[in-house]
């Protein structure tokens, strides 16, 4: 019972994403704010440090005054990709999150590495919601499709690389790839703790869905009314349709970055993909690379070991060894 209560507490904390009350969002494709001020960064430093879920919470608090703000280094629509990095990187946040709280660590790292970096906000229930990516997955996938088209038009690139967390690294970009023409416009998808194949949320998915149904009536301005959560519950109609013809699309590369201590997308083995015809898949278990990294679901975006694995996935020809930082907190 103690383990169940602990898992429930962790899952609920992840669901609210350590955030507080704020106005909410619309289903129309959101417009990114102008590029944020950017200063050079390294793979081992960012303004919130590398404290896993604590960093995510601090970034969420910083986004309260403006939930639509861009993370540093992202959304410079004047950026032109270099020959070394010809594909712009589009960062896709997860459920109950936003671009700023998700990518304030990784966006400047990618920018400093020479990439054109973009980060969208999507799936809002009302304008300017603090917690986004709550809409039905097919709705959010259409918004991602519109945003990618905008990035391609602005940069002149032939394709983009997608890097996403949870829903943003799993079912929403995969729906876009399969049903919205994304496979012709995406070079690869890198998923951090991706929601591939859905989740039973440590056995509490049905309870959490019921809680969200009740909370949504009063908390819709926060984005608590979340069809996206139900879409990602194991066995949902969205998941059945998405994976009916396999996991992958021809011509796309896939990398999954998975942690054994994930208590939100469970079992964690759901996150691994199987390559179909014409696709490549690299399934990476974090603890195989760094045994002392216990980062869980919420903290993955602010984990320096995962950030190095993202850089290696985007540019395998110049991959560097992961200098494993000890991350002892499993959230």
PDB file of C-alpha atoms in Angstrom:
ATOM      1  CA  UNK A   1       0.000   0.000   0.000  1.00  0.00           C
ATOM      2  CA  UNK A   2       2.837   2.391   0.832  1.00  0.00           C
ATOM      3  CA  UNK A   3       4.359   1.813  -2.616  1.00  0.00           C
ATOM      4  CA  UNK A   4       0.998   2.404  -4.288  1.00  0.00           C
ATOM      5  CA  UNK A   5       0.455   5.658  -2.395  1.00  0.00           C
ATOM      6  CA  UNK A   6       3.964   6.781  -3.276  1.00  0.00           C
ATOM      7  CA  UNK A   7       3.362   6.045  -6.956  1.00  0.00           C
ATOM      8  CA  UNK A   8       0.032   7.872  -6.807  1.00  0.00           C
ATOM      9  CA  UNK A   9       1.635  10.920  -5.259  1.00  0.00           C
ATOM     10  CA  UNK A  10       4.376  10.950  -7.869  1.00  0.00           C
ATOM     11  CA  UNK A  11       1.950  10.554 -10.741  1.00  0.00           C
ATOM     12  CA  UNK A  12      -0.335  13.276  -9.441  1.00  0.00           C
ATOM     13  CA  UNK A  13       2.597  15.614  -8.921  1.00  0.00           C
ATOM     14  CA  UNK A  14       3.701  14.953 -12.478  1.00  0.00           C
ATOM     15  CA  UNK A  15       0.173  15.535 -13.736  1.00  0.00           C
ATOM     16  CA  UNK A  16      -0.054  18.999 -12.316  1.00  0.00           C
ATOM     17  CA  UNK A  17       3.557  19.561 -13.336  1.00  0.00           C
ATOM     18  CA  UNK A  18       4.397  21.470 -10.179  1.00  0.00           C
ATOM     19  CA  UNK A  19       2.356  24.427 -11.408  1.00  0.00           C
ATOM     20  CA  UNK A  20      -0.080  26.899  -9.908  1.00  0.00           C
ATOM     21  CA  UNK A  21      -3.238  28.624 -11.075  1.00  0.00           C
ATOM     22  CA  UNK A  22      -3.239  30.593 -14.331  1.00  0.00           C
ATOM     23  CA  UNK A  23      -5.573  31.422 -17.227  1.00  0.00           C
ATOM     24  CA  UNK A  24      -5.976  28.737 -19.968  1.00  0.00           C
ATOM     25  CA  UNK A  25      -5.911  28.200 -23.822  1.00  0.00           C
ATOM     26  CA  UNK A  26      -7.491  27.742 -27.339  1.00  0.00           C
ATOM     27  CA  UNK A  27      -7.421  24.976 -29.895  1.00  0.00           C
ATOM     28  CA  UNK A  28      -6.176  27.321 -32.638  1.00  0.00           C
ATOM     29  CA  UNK A  29      -2.487  26.932 -33.519  1.00  0.00           C
ATOM     30  CA  UNK A  30      -0.764  29.223 -31.012  1.00  0.00           C
ATOM     31  CA  UNK A  31       1.573  31.939 -32.181  1.00  0.00           C
ATOM     32  CA  UNK A  32       5.051  31.753 -30.644  1.00  0.00           C
ATOM     33  CA  UNK A  33       6.294  34.865 -28.919  1.00  0.00           C
ATOM     34  CA  UNK A  34       9.326  36.585 -30.436  1.00  0.00           C
ATOM     35  CA  UNK A  35      12.711  34.997 -29.830  1.00  0.00           C
ATOM     36  CA  UNK A  36      13.898  35.185 -26.253  1.00  0.00           C
ATOM     37  CA  UNK A  37      17.190  36.771 -25.280  1.00  0.00           C
ATOM     38  CA  UNK A  38      19.894  34.151 -25.664  1.00  0.00           C
ATOM     39  CA  UNK A  39      23.395  33.960 -24.281  1.00  0.00           C
ATOM     40  CA  UNK A  40      25.899  31.158 -24.959  1.00  0.00           C
ATOM     41  CA  UNK A  41      25.435  28.081 -22.830  1.00  0.00           C
ATOM     42  CA  UNK A  42      27.132  24.716 -22.433  1.00  0.00           C
ATOM     43  CA  UNK A  43      25.743  21.217 -22.132  1.00  0.00           C
ATOM     44  CA  UNK A  44      26.309  21.309 -18.383  1.00  0.00           C
ATOM     45  CA  UNK A  45      24.820  24.670 -17.418  1.00  0.00           C
ATOM     46  CA  UNK A  46      21.516  26.517 -17.697  1.00  0.00           C
ATOM     47  CA  UNK A  47      19.652  29.147 -15.757  1.00  0.00           C
ATOM     48  CA  UNK A  48      17.738  26.645 -13.595  1.00  0.00           C
ATOM     49  CA  UNK A  49      20.614  24.253 -12.966  1.00  0.00           C
ATOM     50  CA  UNK A  50      20.246  20.503 -13.341  1.00  0.00           C
ATOM     51  CA  UNK A  51      18.026  19.417 -10.491  1.00  0.00           C
ATOM     52  CA  UNK A  52      15.568  17.273 -12.405  1.00  0.00           C
ATOM     53  CA  UNK A  53      11.967  17.905 -11.407  1.00  0.00           C
ATOM     54  CA  UNK A  54      13.012  20.828  -9.194  1.00  0.00           C
ATOM     55  CA  UNK A  55      14.318  22.635 -12.273  1.00  0.00           C
ATOM     56  CA  UNK A  56      11.057  21.909 -14.085  1.00  0.00           C
ATOM     57  CA  UNK A  57       9.097  23.375 -11.163  1.00  0.00           C
ATOM     58  CA  UNK A  58      11.267  26.505 -11.028  1.00  0.00           C
ATOM     59  CA  UNK A  59      10.829  27.028 -14.761  1.00  0.00           C
ATOM     60  CA  UNK A  60       7.062  26.548 -14.412  1.00  0.00           C
ATOM     61  CA  UNK A  61       6.967  29.254 -11.749  1.00  0.00           C
ATOM     62  CA  UNK A  62       9.009  31.539 -14.009  1.00  0.00           C
ATOM     63  CA  UNK A  63       6.452  31.034 -16.787  1.00  0.00           C
ATOM     64  CA  UNK A  64       3.517  32.160 -14.619  1.00  0.00           C
ATOM     65  CA  UNK A  65       3.570  35.813 -15.777  1.00  0.00           C
ATOM     66  CA  UNK A  66       3.590  34.732 -19.433  1.00  0.00           C
ATOM     67  CA  UNK A  67       2.815  31.052 -20.131  1.00  0.00           C
ATOM     68  CA  UNK A  68       3.349  31.597 -23.852  1.00  0.00           C
ATOM     69  CA  UNK A  69       6.924  32.870 -23.582  1.00  0.00           C
ATOM     70  CA  UNK A  70       9.720  31.215 -25.509  1.00  0.00           C
ATOM     71  CA  UNK A  71      12.686  29.578 -23.774  1.00  0.00           C
ATOM     72  CA  UNK A  72      16.062  31.245 -24.284  1.00  0.00           C
ATOM     73  CA  UNK A  73      17.598  30.374 -27.639  1.00  0.00           C
ATOM     74  CA  UNK A  74      14.324  29.346 -29.288  1.00  0.00           C
ATOM     75  CA  UNK A  75      12.040  30.822 -31.961  1.00  0.00           C
ATOM     76  CA  UNK A  76      14.443  32.977 -33.932  1.00  0.00           C
ATOM     77  CA  UNK A  77      12.619  32.810 -37.249  1.00  0.00           C
ATOM     78  CA  UNK A  78      15.522  34.604 -38.883  1.00  0.00           C
ATOM     79  CA  UNK A  79      17.829  31.649 -38.182  1.00  0.00           C
ATOM     80  CA  UNK A  80      19.204  29.806 -41.208  1.00  0.00           C
ATOM     81  CA  UNK A  81      20.449  26.227 -40.757  1.00  0.00           C
ATOM     82  CA  UNK A  82      24.149  25.582 -41.323  1.00  0.00           C
ATOM     83  CA  UNK A  83      25.644  22.863 -43.495  1.00  0.00           C
ATOM     84  CA  UNK A  84      26.739  21.115 -40.301  1.00  0.00           C
ATOM     85  CA  UNK A  85      23.197  21.166 -38.886  1.00  0.00           C
ATOM     86  CA  UNK A  86      20.813  21.379 -41.845  1.00  0.00           C
ATOM     87  CA  UNK A  87      17.672  20.415 -39.945  1.00  0.00           C
ATOM     88  CA  UNK A  88      16.032  22.895 -37.556  1.00  0.00           C
ATOM     89  CA  UNK A  89      15.121  21.351 -34.208  1.00  0.00           C
ATOM     90  CA  UNK A  90      11.488  21.665 -33.111  1.00  0.00           C
ATOM     91  CA  UNK A  91      10.957  21.057 -29.380  1.00  0.00           C
ATOM     92  CA  UNK A  92       7.589  19.582 -28.411  1.00  0.00           C
ATOM     93  CA  UNK A  93       6.565  19.725 -24.736  1.00  0.00           C
ATOM     94  CA  UNK A  94       4.418  17.196 -22.897  1.00  0.00           C
ATOM     95  CA  UNK A  95       1.000  17.117 -21.242  1.00  0.00           C
ATOM     96  CA  UNK A  96       0.280  19.784 -18.578  1.00  0.00           C
ATOM     97  CA  UNK A  97       3.481  21.627 -19.573  1.00  0.00           C
ATOM     98  CA  UNK A  98       4.522  24.541 -21.774  1.00  0.00           C
ATOM     99  CA  UNK A  99       7.502  25.375 -23.979  1.00  0.00           C
ATOM    100  CA  UNK A 100       9.225  27.543 -21.384  1.00  0.00           C
ATOM    101  CA  UNK A 101       9.075  25.186 -18.413  1.00  0.00           C
ATOM    102  CA  UNK A 102      10.027  22.212 -20.579  1.00  0.00           C
ATOM    103  CA  UNK A 103      12.874  23.595 -22.662  1.00  0.00           C
ATOM    104  CA  UNK A 104      14.649  26.332 -20.712  1.00  0.00           C
ATOM    105  CA  UNK A 105      17.467  23.841 -20.135  1.00  0.00           C
ATOM    106  CA  UNK A 106      17.841  22.132 -23.506  1.00  0.00           C
ATOM    107  CA  UNK A 107      16.975  24.980 -25.920  1.00  0.00           C
ATOM    108  CA  UNK A 108      20.066  27.088 -25.110  1.00  0.00           C
ATOM    109  CA  UNK A 109      22.253  23.982 -25.205  1.00  0.00           C
ATOM    110  CA  UNK A 110      21.057  23.199 -28.734  1.00  0.00           C
ATOM    111  CA  UNK A 111      21.387  26.827 -29.813  1.00  0.00           C
ATOM    112  CA  UNK A 112      24.945  26.928 -28.513  1.00  0.00           C
ATOM    113  CA  UNK A 113      25.691  23.749 -30.462  1.00  0.00           C
ATOM    114  CA  UNK A 114      24.767  25.564 -33.682  1.00  0.00           C
ATOM    115  CA  UNK A 115      21.178  24.488 -34.292  1.00  0.00           C
ATOM    116  CA  UNK A 116      18.226  26.625 -35.299  1.00  0.00           C
ATOM    117  CA  UNK A 117      15.854  25.911 -32.406  1.00  0.00           C
ATOM    118  CA  UNK A 118      12.089  26.301 -32.250  1.00  0.00           C
ATOM    119  CA  UNK A 119       9.625  25.479 -29.475  1.00  0.00           C
ATOM    120  CA  UNK A 120       5.869  25.591 -29.878  1.00  0.00           C
ATOM    121  CA  UNK A 121       3.029  25.815 -27.378  1.00  0.00           C
ATOM    122  CA  UNK A 122       0.072  23.672 -28.394  1.00  0.00           C
ATOM    123  CA  UNK A 123      -3.056  21.863 -27.280  1.00  0.00           C
ATOM    124  CA  UNK A 124      -4.480  24.595 -25.037  1.00  0.00           C
ATOM    125  CA  UNK A 125      -7.989  24.452 -23.590  1.00  0.00           C
ATOM    126  CA  UNK A 126      -8.230  28.259 -23.364  1.00  0.00           C
ATOM    127  CA  UNK A 127      -5.924  31.115 -24.460  1.00  0.00           C
ATOM    128  CA  UNK A 128      -2.748  31.539 -22.430  1.00  0.00           C
ATOM    129  CA  UNK A 129      -3.188  28.412 -20.319  1.00  0.00           C
ATOM    130  CA  UNK A 130      -0.279  27.635 -18.025  1.00  0.00           C
ATOM    131  CA  UNK A 131      -0.656  23.902 -18.645  1.00  0.00           C
ATOM    132  CA  UNK A 132      -0.906  23.027 -22.315  1.00  0.00           C
ATOM    133  CA  UNK A 133      -0.991  19.871 -24.474  1.00  0.00           C
ATOM    134  CA  UNK A 134      -4.344  18.942 -22.968  1.00  0.00           C
ATOM    135  CA  UNK A 135      -6.373  18.711 -26.206  1.00  0.00           C
ATOM    136  CA  UNK A 136      -7.191  15.514 -28.063  1.00  0.00           C
ATOM    137  CA  UNK A 137      -4.014  14.145 -29.614  1.00  0.00           C
ATOM    138  CA  UNK A 138      -5.229  14.485 -33.248  1.00  0.00           C
ATOM    139  CA  UNK A 139      -6.012  18.177 -32.599  1.00  0.00           C
ATOM    140  CA  UNK A 140      -2.550  18.771 -31.158  1.00  0.00           C
ATOM    141  CA  UNK A 141      -0.935  16.861 -34.046  1.00  0.00           C
ATOM    142  CA  UNK A 142      -2.573  19.233 -36.533  1.00  0.00           C
ATOM    143  CA  UNK A 143      -1.159  22.186 -34.622  1.00  0.00           C
ATOM    144  CA  UNK A 144       2.288  20.596 -34.726  1.00  0.00           C
ATOM    145  CA  UNK A 145       1.881  20.125 -38.490  1.00  0.00           C
ATOM    146  CA  UNK A 146       1.085  23.825 -38.961  1.00  0.00           C
ATOM    147  CA  UNK A 147       4.039  24.847 -36.819  1.00  0.00           C
ATOM    148  CA  UNK A 148       6.503  22.619 -38.698  1.00  0.00           C
ATOM    149  CA  UNK A 149       5.284  24.094 -41.989  1.00  0.00           C
ATOM    150  CA  UNK A 150       5.947  27.565 -40.593  1.00  0.00           C
ATOM    151  CA  UNK A 151       9.469  26.603 -39.514  1.00  0.00           C
ATOM    152  CA  UNK A 152      10.248  25.056 -42.905  1.00  0.00           C
ATOM    153  CA  UNK A 153       8.954  28.118 -44.749  1.00  0.00           C
ATOM    154  CA  UNK A 154      10.991  30.486 -42.568  1.00  0.00           C
ATOM    155  CA  UNK A 155      14.263  28.554 -42.620  1.00  0.00           C
ATOM    156  CA  UNK A 156      14.193  27.093 -46.115  1.00  0.00           C
ATOM    157  CA  UNK A 157      15.076  23.676 -44.695  1.00  0.00           C
ATOM    158  CA  UNK A 158      13.879  20.483 -46.342  1.00  0.00           C
ATOM    159  CA  UNK A 159      13.023  18.727 -43.062  1.00  0.00           C
ATOM    160  CA  UNK A 160      13.100  19.234 -39.300  1.00  0.00           C
ATOM    161  CA  UNK A 161      14.229  17.132 -36.372  1.00  0.00           C
ATOM    162  CA  UNK A 162      11.649  16.752 -33.613  1.00  0.00           C
ATOM    163  CA  UNK A 163      12.736  16.470 -29.970  1.00  0.00           C
ATOM    164  CA  UNK A 164       9.910  15.956 -27.514  1.00  0.00           C
ATOM    165  CA  UNK A 165       9.095  14.973 -23.962  1.00  0.00           C
ATOM    166  CA  UNK A 166       6.332  12.554 -22.903  1.00  0.00           C
ATOM    167  CA  UNK A 167       3.303  13.228 -25.139  1.00  0.00           C
ATOM    168  CA  UNK A 168       5.534  15.568 -27.175  1.00  0.00           C
ATOM    169  CA  UNK A 169       8.069  12.808 -27.822  1.00  0.00           C
ATOM    170  CA  UNK A 170       5.490  10.072 -28.275  1.00  0.00           C
ATOM    171  CA  UNK A 171       1.915   9.923 -29.459  1.00  0.00           C
ATOM    172  CA  UNK A 172       1.410  13.482 -30.756  1.00  0.00           C
ATOM    173  CA  UNK A 173       4.411  13.619 -33.130  1.00  0.00           C
ATOM    174  CA  UNK A 174       3.777   9.993 -34.086  1.00  0.00           C
ATOM    175  CA  UNK A 175       0.198  10.869 -35.018  1.00  0.00           C
ATOM    176  CA  UNK A 176       1.541  13.789 -37.058  1.00  0.00           C
ATOM    177  CA  UNK A 177       4.029  11.521 -38.825  1.00  0.00           C
ATOM    178  CA  UNK A 178       1.386   8.932 -39.662  1.00  0.00           C
ATOM    179  CA  UNK A 179      -1.781  10.911 -40.381  1.00  0.00           C
ATOM    180  CA  UNK A 180      -0.773  14.512 -41.139  1.00  0.00           C
ATOM    181  CA  UNK A 181       1.977  14.099 -43.721  1.00  0.00           C
ATOM    182  CA  UNK A 182       4.784  14.545 -41.217  1.00  0.00           C
ATOM    183  CA  UNK A 183       6.919  11.650 -42.438  1.00  0.00           C
ATOM    184  CA  UNK A 184       7.862  13.650 -45.546  1.00  0.00           C
ATOM    185  CA  UNK A 185       8.936  16.645 -43.428  1.00  0.00           C
ATOM    186  CA  UNK A 186      10.716  15.042 -40.463  1.00  0.00           C
ATOM    187  CA  UNK A 187      14.235  13.666 -40.529  1.00  0.00           C
ATOM    188  CA  UNK A 188      14.076  12.107 -37.068  1.00  0.00           C
ATOM    189  CA  UNK A 189      12.109  12.038 -33.823  1.00  0.00           C
ATOM    190  CA  UNK A 190      13.948  11.969 -30.492  1.00  0.00           C
ATOM    191  CA  UNK A 191      11.621  11.132 -27.590  1.00  0.00           C
ATOM    192  CA  UNK A 192      12.544  11.842 -23.963  1.00  0.00           C
ATOM    193  CA  UNK A 193      10.379   9.624 -21.716  1.00  0.00           C
ATOM    194  CA  UNK A 194       7.954   9.292 -24.652  1.00  0.00           C
ATOM    195  CA  UNK A 195       4.359   8.179 -24.143  1.00  0.00           C
ATOM    196  CA  UNK A 196       4.690   5.466 -26.795  1.00  0.00           C
ATOM    197  CA  UNK A 197       2.006   2.779 -26.530  1.00  0.00           C
ATOM    198  CA  UNK A 198       0.328   4.655 -23.662  1.00  0.00           C
ATOM    199  CA  UNK A 199       0.520   4.217 -19.925  1.00  0.00           C
ATOM    200  CA  UNK A 200      -1.243   2.639 -16.979  1.00  0.00           C
ATOM    201  CA  UNK A 201       0.385   5.321 -14.750  1.00  0.00           C
ATOM    202  CA  UNK A 202       1.704   2.814 -12.225  1.00  0.00           C
ATOM    203  CA  UNK A 203      -1.711   1.132 -12.206  1.00  0.00           C
ATOM    204  CA  UNK A 204      -3.553   4.359 -11.438  1.00  0.00           C
ATOM    205  CA  UNK A 205      -4.519   5.529 -14.943  1.00  0.00           C
ATOM    206  CA  UNK A 206      -8.257   4.947 -14.564  1.00  0.00           C
ATOM    207  CA  UNK A 207      -8.303   6.691 -11.185  1.00  0.00           C
ATOM    208  CA  UNK A 208      -6.356   9.663 -12.537  1.00  0.00           C
ATOM    209  CA  UNK A 209      -8.625   9.914 -15.580  1.00  0.00           C
ATOM    210  CA  UNK A 210     -11.636  10.022 -13.232  1.00  0.00           C
ATOM    211  CA  UNK A 211      -9.956  12.701 -11.113  1.00  0.00           C
ATOM    212  CA  UNK A 212      -9.267  14.755 -14.227  1.00  0.00           C
ATOM    213  CA  UNK A 213     -12.900  14.410 -15.326  1.00  0.00           C
ATOM    214  CA  UNK A 214     -14.033  15.921 -12.031  1.00  0.00           C
ATOM    215  CA  UNK A 215     -11.246  18.492 -11.817  1.00  0.00           C
ATOM    216  CA  UNK A 216     -11.838  19.571 -15.390  1.00  0.00           C
ATOM    217  CA  UNK A 217     -15.235  21.002 -14.577  1.00  0.00           C
ATOM    218  CA  UNK A 218     -13.753  23.451 -12.113  1.00  0.00           C
ATOM    219  CA  UNK A 219     -10.208  23.642 -13.377  1.00  0.00           C
ATOM    220  CA  UNK A 220     -10.617  24.040 -17.127  1.00  0.00           C
ATOM    221  CA  UNK A 221      -8.906  27.465 -17.020  1.00  0.00           C
ATOM    222  CA  UNK A 222      -5.815  25.623 -15.775  1.00  0.00           C
ATOM    223  CA  UNK A 223      -5.989  23.026 -18.521  1.00  0.00           C
ATOM    224  CA  UNK A 224      -7.055  20.245 -16.171  1.00  0.00           C
ATOM    225  CA  UNK A 225      -9.818  19.136 -18.531  1.00  0.00           C
ATOM    226  CA  UNK A 226      -7.536  16.840 -20.476  1.00  0.00           C
ATOM    227  CA  UNK A 227      -8.630  14.613 -23.341  1.00  0.00           C
ATOM    228  CA  UNK A 228      -4.895  14.119 -23.953  1.00  0.00           C
ATOM    229  CA  UNK A 229      -4.507  12.188 -20.706  1.00  0.00           C
ATOM    230  CA  UNK A 230      -7.284   9.796 -21.666  1.00  0.00           C
ATOM    231  CA  UNK A 231      -5.854   9.455 -25.188  1.00  0.00           C
ATOM    232  CA  UNK A 232      -2.588   8.259 -23.638  1.00  0.00           C
ATOM    233  CA  UNK A 233      -4.197   5.705 -21.325  1.00  0.00           C
ATOM    234  CA  UNK A 234      -3.393   2.139 -22.353  1.00  0.00           C
ATOM    235  CA  UNK A 235      -6.011   0.752 -24.721  1.00  0.00           C
ATOM    236  CA  UNK A 236      -7.502   4.103 -25.791  1.00  0.00           C
ATOM    237  CA  UNK A 237      -9.085   4.463 -29.224  1.00  0.00           C
ATOM    238  CA  UNK A 238      -6.342   6.905 -30.228  1.00  0.00           C
ATOM    239  CA  UNK A 239      -3.600   4.413 -29.356  1.00  0.00           C
ATOM    240  CA  UNK A 240      -5.354   1.566 -31.145  1.00  0.00           C
ATOM    241  CA  UNK A 241      -5.645   3.627 -34.318  1.00  0.00           C
ATOM    242  CA  UNK A 242      -2.114   4.998 -34.084  1.00  0.00           C
ATOM    243  CA  UNK A 243      -0.314   1.676 -33.721  1.00  0.00           C
ATOM    244  CA  UNK A 244      -2.601  -0.499 -35.862  1.00  0.00           C
ATOM    245  CA  UNK A 245       0.024  -0.568 -38.630  1.00  0.00           C
ATOM    246  CA  UNK A 246       3.162  -0.653 -36.496  1.00  0.00           C
ATOM    247  CA  UNK A 247       5.291   1.840 -34.605  1.00  0.00           C
ATOM    248  CA  UNK A 248       7.195   3.728 -37.288  1.00  0.00           C
ATOM    249  CA  UNK A 249       6.976   5.480 -40.647  1.00  0.00           C
ATOM    250  CA  UNK A 250       9.347   4.798 -43.562  1.00  0.00           C
ATOM    251  CA  UNK A 251      12.170   7.282 -43.954  1.00  0.00           C
ATOM    252  CA  UNK A 252      12.129   8.547 -40.364  1.00  0.00           C
ATOM    253  CA  UNK A 253      14.725   7.863 -37.672  1.00  0.00           C
ATOM    254  CA  UNK A 254      13.535   7.319 -34.105  1.00  0.00           C
ATOM    255  CA  UNK A 255      15.420   7.521 -30.814  1.00  0.00           C
ATOM    256  CA  UNK A 256      13.796   6.799 -27.463  1.00  0.00           C
ATOM    257  CA  UNK A 257      15.494   7.938 -24.240  1.00  0.00           C
ATOM    258  CA  UNK A 258      13.903   5.931 -21.452  1.00  0.00           C
ATOM    259  CA  UNK A 259      14.478   5.752 -17.706  1.00  0.00           C
ATOM    260  CA  UNK A 260      13.727   2.699 -15.598  1.00  0.00           C
ATOM    261  CA  UNK A 261      12.474   4.975 -12.769  1.00  0.00           C
ATOM    262  CA  UNK A 262       9.625   6.473 -14.833  1.00  0.00           C
ATOM    263  CA  UNK A 263       6.418   6.172 -12.789  1.00  0.00           C
ATOM    264  CA  UNK A 264       4.248   8.153 -15.219  1.00  0.00           C
ATOM    265  CA  UNK A 265       4.642   6.300 -18.535  1.00  0.00           C
ATOM    266  CA  UNK A 266       4.468   2.745 -17.278  1.00  0.00           C
ATOM    267  CA  UNK A 267       5.559   0.107 -17.722  1.00  0.00           C
ATOM    268  CA  UNK A 268       8.664   1.924 -18.924  1.00  0.00           C
ATOM    269  CA  UNK A 269       9.206  -0.767 -21.567  1.00  0.00           C
ATOM    270  CA  UNK A 270       6.123   0.606 -23.387  1.00  0.00           C
ATOM    271  CA  UNK A 271       8.325   3.486 -24.503  1.00  0.00           C
ATOM    272  CA  UNK A 272      10.534   1.329 -26.707  1.00  0.00           C
ATOM    273  CA  UNK A 273       9.660   1.198 -30.400  1.00  0.00           C
ATOM    274  CA  UNK A 274      10.006  -1.546 -32.992  1.00  0.00           C
ATOM    275  CA  UNK A 275      11.358  -0.487 -36.365  1.00  0.00           C
ATOM    276  CA  UNK A 276       9.133  -1.094 -39.352  1.00  0.00           C
ATOM    277  CA  UNK A 277      10.133  -1.062 -43.040  1.00  0.00           C
ATOM    278  CA  UNK A 278      12.334   1.873 -44.027  1.00  0.00           C
ATOM    279  CA  UNK A 279      12.733   3.239 -40.483  1.00  0.00           C
ATOM    280  CA  UNK A 280      15.530   3.081 -37.939  1.00  0.00           C
ATOM    281  CA  UNK A 281      15.042   2.892 -34.161  1.00  0.00           C
ATOM    282  CA  UNK A 282      17.529   3.380 -31.338  1.00  0.00           C
ATOM    283  CA  UNK A 283      16.042   2.461 -27.974  1.00  0.00           C
ATOM    284  CA  UNK A 284      18.285   3.762 -25.177  1.00  0.00           C
ATOM    285  CA  UNK A 285      17.783   2.927 -21.508  1.00  0.00           C
ATOM    286  CA  UNK A 286      19.374   5.710 -19.464  1.00  0.00           C
ATOM    287  CA  UNK A 287      20.666   3.387 -16.740  1.00  0.00           C
ATOM    288  CA  UNK A 288      22.571   1.356 -19.349  1.00  0.00           C
ATOM    289  CA  UNK A 289      24.597   4.497 -20.015  1.00  0.00           C
ATOM    290  CA  UNK A 290      24.653   5.990 -16.505  1.00  0.00           C
ATOM    291  CA  UNK A 291      23.736   3.469 -13.770  1.00  0.00           C
ATOM    292  CA  UNK A 292      23.666   6.164 -11.058  1.00  0.00           C
ATOM    293  CA  UNK A 293      21.227   8.378 -12.935  1.00  0.00           C
ATOM    294  CA  UNK A 294      17.825   7.776 -11.335  1.00  0.00           C
ATOM    295  CA  UNK A 295      16.017  10.657 -13.056  1.00  0.00           C
ATOM    296  CA  UNK A 296      12.313   9.954 -13.441  1.00  0.00           C
ATOM    297  CA  UNK A 297       9.686  11.236 -15.850  1.00  0.00           C
ATOM    298  CA  UNK A 298       9.418  14.902 -14.905  1.00  0.00           C
ATOM    299  CA  UNK A 299      13.131  15.610 -14.581  1.00  0.00           C
ATOM    300  CA  UNK A 300      14.301  14.133 -17.869  1.00  0.00           C
ATOM    301  CA  UNK A 301      14.392  17.453 -19.727  1.00  0.00           C
ATOM    302  CA  UNK A 302      16.837  18.897 -17.181  1.00  0.00           C
ATOM    303  CA  UNK A 303      19.161  15.915 -16.992  1.00  0.00           C
ATOM    304  CA  UNK A 304      22.649  16.650 -18.424  1.00  0.00           C
ATOM    305  CA  UNK A 305      23.149  12.994 -19.309  1.00  0.00           C
ATOM    306  CA  UNK A 306      19.941  12.983 -21.361  1.00  0.00           C
ATOM    307  CA  UNK A 307      20.910  16.292 -22.971  1.00  0.00           C
ATOM    308  CA  UNK A 308      24.168  14.735 -24.168  1.00  0.00           C
ATOM    309  CA  UNK A 309      22.248  11.742 -25.531  1.00  0.00           C
ATOM    310  CA  UNK A 310      19.947  14.139 -27.412  1.00  0.00           C
ATOM    311  CA  UNK A 311      22.948  15.908 -28.962  1.00  0.00           C
ATOM    312  CA  UNK A 312      24.448  12.540 -29.916  1.00  0.00           C
ATOM    313  CA  UNK A 313      21.174  11.420 -31.514  1.00  0.00           C
ATOM    314  CA  UNK A 314      20.914  14.613 -33.560  1.00  0.00           C
ATOM    315  CA  UNK A 315      24.534  14.413 -34.764  1.00  0.00           C
ATOM    316  CA  UNK A 316      25.797  10.833 -34.418  1.00  0.00           C
ATOM    317  CA  UNK A 317      28.849  11.550 -36.566  1.00  0.00           C
ATOM    318  CA  UNK A 318      30.155  13.820 -33.803  1.00  0.00           C
ATOM    319  CA  UNK A 319      28.804  11.939 -30.787  1.00  0.00           C
ATOM    320  CA  UNK A 320      30.690  12.401 -27.534  1.00  0.00           C
ATOM    321  CA  UNK A 321      30.888  10.080 -24.521  1.00  0.00           C
ATOM    322  CA  UNK A 322      28.344  10.742 -21.794  1.00  0.00           C
ATOM    323  CA  UNK A 323      30.213  12.043 -18.759  1.00  0.00           C
ATOM    324  CA  UNK A 324      27.706  10.650 -16.329  1.00  0.00           C
ATOM    325  CA  UNK A 325      26.457  13.070 -13.695  1.00  0.00           C
ATOM    326  CA  UNK A 326      24.951  11.417 -10.627  1.00  0.00           C
ATOM    327  CA  UNK A 327      21.212  12.163 -10.528  1.00  0.00           C
ATOM    328  CA  UNK A 328      19.957  10.488  -7.341  1.00  0.00           C
ATOM    329  CA  UNK A 329      16.317  11.667  -7.217  1.00  0.00           C
ATOM    330  CA  UNK A 330      13.866   9.437  -9.155  1.00  0.00           C
ATOM    331  CA  UNK A 331      11.440  12.179 -10.301  1.00  0.00           C
TER     332      UNK A 331
END
